[in-house]
Amino acid sequence: MAFHRVDWPGDPAGVTRSGLWRLNVDARHQHQGYGRFAVSAVCADLRERGERTCFVTYDAGADGPENFYLKLGFRPTGELSGHQVVASVDL
């Protein structure tokens, strides 16, 4: 799911962010480019809307998507959203 200019929990009033939330690709179809395509499409849409950064959140751990996002250029911001890592990439 993509989100555009939503209030981010913990940020001051009026601060919004855009990006991806809960991207899931069935395990049988991973490593075929679907996730990469989805992230690329969301980033392109956000860029067209004038955004400069795309944010994601994910569960850390060996079975999580961290390596996937790192390969796409996302870097952890040092923040957590609940227990999830917040990462971003410049558009």
Coordinates of C-alpha atoms in Angstrom, one line a residue:
M1 CA 0.0 0.0 0.0
A2 CA 1.3 3.4 -0.9
F3 CA 0.6 6.5 1.2
H4 CA 0.9 10.1 0.3
R5 CA 1.4 13.0 2.8
V6 CA 0.0 11.4 5.9
D7 CA 0.7 12.6 9.4
W8 CA 3.5 10.5 10.8
P9 CA 3.1 9.3 14.4
G10 CA 5.4 11.3 16.7
D11 CA 6.1 14.1 14.3
P12 CA 5.0 17.6 15.0
A13 CA 1.6 18.7 13.7
G14 CA 1.7 19.5 10.0
V15 CA 4.7 17.2 9.2
T16 CA 3.7 14.6 6.6
R17 CA 5.5 11.7 4.8
S18 CA 4.9 9.6 1.8
G19 CA 5.9 6.1 0.9
L20 CA 5.1 2.4 1.3
W21 CA 3.4 0.5 4.0
R22 CA 3.1 -3.3 4.2
L23 CA 4.4 -4.3 0.8
N24 CA 3.8 -8.1 0.6
V25 CA 4.7 -10.4 -2.3
D26 CA 3.6 -14.1 -1.9
A27 CA 6.7 -16.2 -1.2
R28 CA 6.0 -18.3 -4.3
H29 CA 6.5 -15.2 -6.4
Q30 CA 9.4 -13.5 -4.7
H31 CA 12.7 -12.9 -6.5
Q32 CA 10.8 -12.4 -9.8
G33 CA 10.9 -8.6 -9.8
Y34 CA 7.4 -7.9 -8.5
G35 CA 8.5 -6.1 -5.4
R36 CA 11.1 -4.1 -7.2
F37 CA 8.5 -3.1 -9.8
A38 CA 6.0 -2.0 -7.0
V39 CA 8.6 0.1 -5.2
S40 CA 9.8 1.6 -8.5
A41 CA 6.2 2.5 -9.4
V42 CA 5.4 4.1 -6.1
C43 CA 8.7 6.1 -6.1
A44 CA 7.9 7.3 -9.6
D45 CA 4.4 8.4 -8.6
L46 CA 5.7 10.2 -5.5
R47 CA 8.4 11.9 -7.6
E48 CA 5.7 13.1 -10.1
R49 CA 3.7 14.5 -7.1
G50 CA 6.7 16.6 -6.1
E51 CA 7.9 14.4 -3.2
R52 CA 11.7 14.2 -2.5
T53 CA 11.8 11.2 -0.2
C54 CA 10.0 7.8 0.0
F55 CA 9.7 6.2 3.4
V56 CA 9.1 2.5 4.3
T57 CA 8.7 0.7 7.6
Y58 CA 9.6 -3.0 8.1
D59 CA 10.3 -5.6 10.8
A60 CA 14.0 -6.1 11.4
G61 CA 15.4 -9.6 11.5
A62 CA 16.8 -12.3 9.3
D63 CA 13.4 -13.1 7.8
G64 CA 12.4 -9.5 7.2
P65 CA 12.7 -7.4 4.0
E66 CA 15.6 -5.2 5.2
N67 CA 18.1 -6.5 2.6
F68 CA 15.5 -6.0 -0.2
Y69 CA 15.1 -2.4 0.8
L70 CA 18.8 -1.8 1.3
K71 CA 19.5 -3.1 -2.3
L72 CA 17.0 -0.5 -3.6
G73 CA 18.8 2.3 -1.9
F74 CA 16.7 2.7 1.3
R75 CA 18.7 3.5 4.5
P76 CA 17.4 3.4 8.1
T77 CA 16.6 6.8 9.5
G78 CA 17.4 5.8 13.1
E79 CA 13.7 6.0 13.9
L80 CA 11.2 3.3 14.9
S81 CA 7.5 3.3 14.1
G82 CA 6.3 1.1 16.9
H83 CA 8.7 -1.8 16.7
Q84 CA 9.4 -1.3 13.0
V85 CA 12.5 0.2 11.4
V86 CA 11.8 3.4 9.4
A87 CA 14.0 3.8 6.3
S88 CA 14.0 6.3 3.4
V89 CA 15.4 6.8 0.0
D90 CA 15.9 10.1 -1.8
L91 CA 13.8 10.5 -5.0

